[in-house]
């Protein structure tokens, strides 16, 4: 009797086949894709925050240049007061249309936002938009212009304001700041339009 032939032993190493390469290819493709995404993310966003970054010269706000362009379209003298180093200019915007308006926002020395809004006249619409629920606390005169000291509330915060009307313009300065900072901005604005 002959011995049955030995069963071939199975090798621990298999030759690549369809069943064992599909998963491996998918894993490599996923890793390669993630690597590319990380490299693009680093190239686009950078690595970390650099506190010493400089603002590009052409991206700095130039209120005086904006005011000159606004003056060409406005029918009132556009106020662009320069407030000094303690004040930071944040935004300047002229809106044309039926009722043209000019708005400049500053960060006051106290760190709070102060907004100067100007139109051709001091209208109730201008005052109520700047200081919702405005209540007149005092009537006064600043640099020859008749003014009102106002209080109101906006987004749950108390808002203080000065509203002044001169010949051909109406100005409102408002923010959650002390009266001295409002007065400093209003004085500078009135001096600029005089």
Tab-separated table of C-alpha atoms in Angstrom:
chain	number	residue	atom	x	y	z
A	1	UNK	CA	0.000	0.000	0.000
A	2	UNK	CA	1.124	3.347	-0.884
A	3	UNK	CA	1.208	6.214	1.498
A	4	UNK	CA	-1.156	8.993	0.765
A	5	UNK	CA	0.593	12.082	-0.554
A	6	UNK	CA	1.302	14.726	2.061
A	7	UNK	CA	-0.990	17.663	2.100
A	8	UNK	CA	0.857	20.769	1.046
A	9	UNK	CA	1.673	22.986	3.992
A	10	UNK	CA	0.238	26.439	3.911
A	11	UNK	CA	2.804	29.236	3.970
A	12	UNK	CA	2.468	32.050	6.451
A	13	UNK	CA	3.363	34.411	3.647
A	14	UNK	CA	0.811	34.804	0.955
A	15	UNK	CA	1.415	36.191	-2.424
A	16	UNK	CA	-0.490	39.428	-3.049
A	17	UNK	CA	-3.982	38.688	-4.075
A	18	UNK	CA	-7.161	40.681	-4.581
A	19	UNK	CA	-8.467	39.927	-1.107
A	20	UNK	CA	-5.395	41.086	0.866
A	21	UNK	CA	-4.359	44.125	-1.222
A	22	UNK	CA	-7.650	46.052	-1.365
A	23	UNK	CA	-7.652	46.872	2.354
A	24	UNK	CA	-3.943	47.712	2.360
A	25	UNK	CA	-4.385	50.065	-0.637
A	26	UNK	CA	-7.316	51.801	1.055
A	27	UNK	CA	-5.285	52.384	4.234
A	28	UNK	CA	-2.350	53.809	2.252
A	29	UNK	CA	-4.670	56.064	0.231
A	30	UNK	CA	-6.304	57.366	3.425
A	31	UNK	CA	-2.927	58.076	5.064
A	32	UNK	CA	-1.637	59.812	1.951
A	33	UNK	CA	-4.795	61.971	1.707
A	34	UNK	CA	-4.563	62.984	5.381
A	35	UNK	CA	-0.913	63.905	4.912
A	36	UNK	CA	-1.717	66.147	1.957
A	37	UNK	CA	-4.549	67.843	3.914
A	38	UNK	CA	-2.204	68.534	6.858
A	39	UNK	CA	0.481	69.998	4.599
A	40	UNK	CA	-2.028	72.251	2.815
A	41	UNK	CA	-3.509	73.319	6.170
A	42	UNK	CA	-0.097	74.269	7.540
A	43	UNK	CA	0.766	76.138	4.350
A	44	UNK	CA	-2.522	78.045	4.404
A	45	UNK	CA	-3.010	78.750	8.122
A	46	UNK	CA	0.564	78.571	9.373
A	47	UNK	CA	1.859	76.953	12.509
A	48	UNK	CA	0.760	78.752	15.665
A	49	UNK	CA	0.171	82.401	16.402
A	50	UNK	CA	2.832	85.037	16.099
A	51	UNK	CA	2.100	87.938	18.442
A	52	UNK	CA	4.625	90.195	16.726
A	53	UNK	CA	2.954	90.223	13.322
A	54	UNK	CA	2.842	93.620	11.701
A	55	UNK	CA	-0.246	94.990	9.989
A	56	UNK	CA	0.462	95.502	6.328
A	57	UNK	CA	0.713	99.147	5.379
A	58	UNK	CA	-1.954	98.931	2.695
A	59	UNK	CA	-4.428	97.234	5.069
A	60	UNK	CA	-4.364	99.893	7.779
A	61	UNK	CA	-7.448	102.053	8.215
A	62	UNK	CA	-6.983	105.583	6.909
A	63	UNK	CA	-9.909	107.623	8.225
A	64	UNK	CA	-8.639	110.859	6.672
A	65	UNK	CA	-8.493	109.322	3.172
A	66	UNK	CA	-11.930	107.745	3.646
A	67	UNK	CA	-13.308	111.104	4.803
A	68	UNK	CA	-11.912	112.821	1.695
A	69	UNK	CA	-13.685	110.313	-0.550
A	70	UNK	CA	-16.882	110.662	1.496
A	71	UNK	CA	-16.715	114.464	1.288
A	72	UNK	CA	-16.998	114.242	-2.511
A	73	UNK	CA	-20.404	112.547	-2.143
A	74	UNK	CA	-21.720	114.089	1.078
A	75	UNK	CA	-23.769	117.267	1.350
A	76	UNK	CA	-22.399	118.004	4.827
A	77	UNK	CA	-18.880	118.635	6.170
A	78	UNK	CA	-17.465	115.173	6.989
A	79	UNK	CA	-15.840	114.912	10.437
A	80	UNK	CA	-12.626	112.899	10.643
A	81	UNK	CA	-11.069	113.844	13.979
A	82	UNK	CA	-7.593	112.578	14.779
A	83	UNK	CA	-7.715	111.462	18.382
A	84	UNK	CA	-4.125	110.654	19.253
A	85	UNK	CA	-2.319	107.472	20.183
A	86	UNK	CA	-4.607	106.446	23.058
A	87	UNK	CA	-7.538	106.146	20.639
A	88	UNK	CA	-7.597	103.412	17.979
A	89	UNK	CA	-9.554	103.888	14.742
A	90	UNK	CA	-11.579	100.726	14.029
A	91	UNK	CA	-13.898	101.427	11.110
A	92	UNK	CA	-14.896	104.256	8.786
A	93	UNK	CA	-17.889	103.977	6.481
A	94	UNK	CA	-19.864	106.318	4.269
A	95	UNK	CA	-23.356	105.254	3.223
A	96	UNK	CA	-24.942	107.103	0.329
A	97	UNK	CA	-28.548	106.999	-0.728
A	98	UNK	CA	-31.557	109.037	0.289
A	99	UNK	CA	-30.045	109.995	3.651
A	100	UNK	CA	-26.241	109.887	3.368
A	101	UNK	CA	-24.382	109.172	6.599
A	102	UNK	CA	-20.799	108.941	7.804
A	103	UNK	CA	-19.726	106.660	10.651
A	104	UNK	CA	-16.367	106.239	12.363
A	105	UNK	CA	-15.715	103.798	15.208
A	106	UNK	CA	-12.912	104.160	17.731
A	107	UNK	CA	-11.641	102.221	20.696
A	108	UNK	CA	-11.436	104.773	23.505
A	109	UNK	CA	-8.577	104.840	26.036
A	110	UNK	CA	-10.873	102.918	28.423
A	111	UNK	CA	-10.941	100.054	25.891
A	112	UNK	CA	-14.614	100.490	24.932
A	113	UNK	CA	-16.062	101.161	21.504
A	114	UNK	CA	-17.179	104.718	20.714
A	115	UNK	CA	-19.036	105.557	17.504
A	116	UNK	CA	-19.334	108.904	15.742
A	117	UNK	CA	-22.269	109.128	13.308
A	118	UNK	CA	-22.930	112.164	11.118
A	119	UNK	CA	-25.687	113.204	8.725
A	120	UNK	CA	-26.839	116.466	7.142
A	121	UNK	CA	-29.127	117.159	10.126
A	122	UNK	CA	-29.717	115.846	13.631
A	123	UNK	CA	-32.922	113.890	13.025
A	124	UNK	CA	-34.885	111.736	15.462
A	125	UNK	CA	-34.066	108.760	13.209
A	126	UNK	CA	-30.334	109.383	13.601
A	127	UNK	CA	-30.631	109.723	17.391
A	128	UNK	CA	-32.850	106.658	17.869
A	129	UNK	CA	-30.631	104.500	15.632
A	130	UNK	CA	-27.549	105.486	17.625
A	131	UNK	CA	-29.166	105.434	21.079
A	132	UNK	CA	-32.318	103.291	21.263
A	133	UNK	CA	-34.726	104.620	23.883
A	134	UNK	CA	-32.774	107.874	24.158
A	135	UNK	CA	-33.593	110.094	27.131
A	136	UNK	CA	-32.334	113.703	27.217
A	137	UNK	CA	-30.426	114.335	30.434
A	138	UNK	CA	-29.117	117.823	29.725
A	139	UNK	CA	-29.031	120.559	27.092
A	140	UNK	CA	-25.620	122.155	26.524
A	141	UNK	CA	-23.517	124.055	24.040
A	142	UNK	CA	-20.203	122.714	22.772
A	143	UNK	CA	-17.987	124.818	20.493
A	144	UNK	CA	-20.963	126.931	19.410
A	145	UNK	CA	-23.192	123.960	18.536
A	146	UNK	CA	-26.386	123.176	20.443
A	147	UNK	CA	-26.077	119.724	21.987
A	148	UNK	CA	-27.923	117.217	24.138
A	149	UNK	CA	-26.517	114.734	26.610
A	150	UNK	CA	-28.422	111.446	26.176
A	151	UNK	CA	-28.688	108.033	27.815
A	152	UNK	CA	-30.213	104.840	26.482
A	153	UNK	CA	-29.748	101.108	26.298
A	154	UNK	CA	-28.400	98.931	23.503
A	155	UNK	CA	-27.952	95.144	23.663
A	156	UNK	CA	-28.388	95.197	27.439
A	157	UNK	CA	-25.660	97.803	27.997
A	158	UNK	CA	-26.073	101.390	29.087
A	159	UNK	CA	-25.203	103.813	26.323
A	160	UNK	CA	-24.235	107.421	26.851
A	161	UNK	CA	-24.290	109.896	23.989
A	162	UNK	CA	-23.784	113.475	22.927
A	163	UNK	CA	-25.874	114.738	20.006
A	164	UNK	CA	-24.948	118.079	18.441
A	165	UNK	CA	-26.367	120.054	15.551
A	166	UNK	CA	-24.498	122.710	13.647
A	167	UNK	CA	-25.010	124.541	10.388
A	168	UNK	CA	-25.526	121.808	7.790
A	169	UNK	CA	-24.644	118.787	9.941
A	170	UNK	CA	-25.809	116.621	12.832
A	171	UNK	CA	-23.369	114.580	14.942
A	172	UNK	CA	-23.972	111.804	17.468
A	173	UNK	CA	-21.153	110.323	19.547
A	174	UNK	CA	-22.162	107.307	21.614
A	175	UNK	CA	-20.806	104.327	23.525
A	176	UNK	CA	-20.593	102.618	26.906
A	177	UNK	CA	-17.928	105.053	28.103
A	178	UNK	CA	-17.439	107.931	30.510
A	179	UNK	CA	-18.679	111.407	29.643
A	180	UNK	CA	-15.098	112.702	29.381
A	181	UNK	CA	-14.314	110.341	26.478
A	182	UNK	CA	-17.543	111.267	24.686
A	183	UNK	CA	-16.779	114.940	25.176
A	184	UNK	CA	-13.204	114.556	23.883
A	185	UNK	CA	-14.416	112.910	20.673
A	186	UNK	CA	-17.248	115.430	20.187
A	187	UNK	CA	-14.867	118.386	20.758
A	188	UNK	CA	-12.466	117.003	18.154
A	189	UNK	CA	-15.297	116.272	15.669
A	190	UNK	CA	-16.792	119.766	16.020
A	191	UNK	CA	-13.370	121.351	15.613
A	192	UNK	CA	-12.849	119.264	12.449
A	193	UNK	CA	-16.105	120.375	10.790
A	194	UNK	CA	-15.825	124.037	11.855
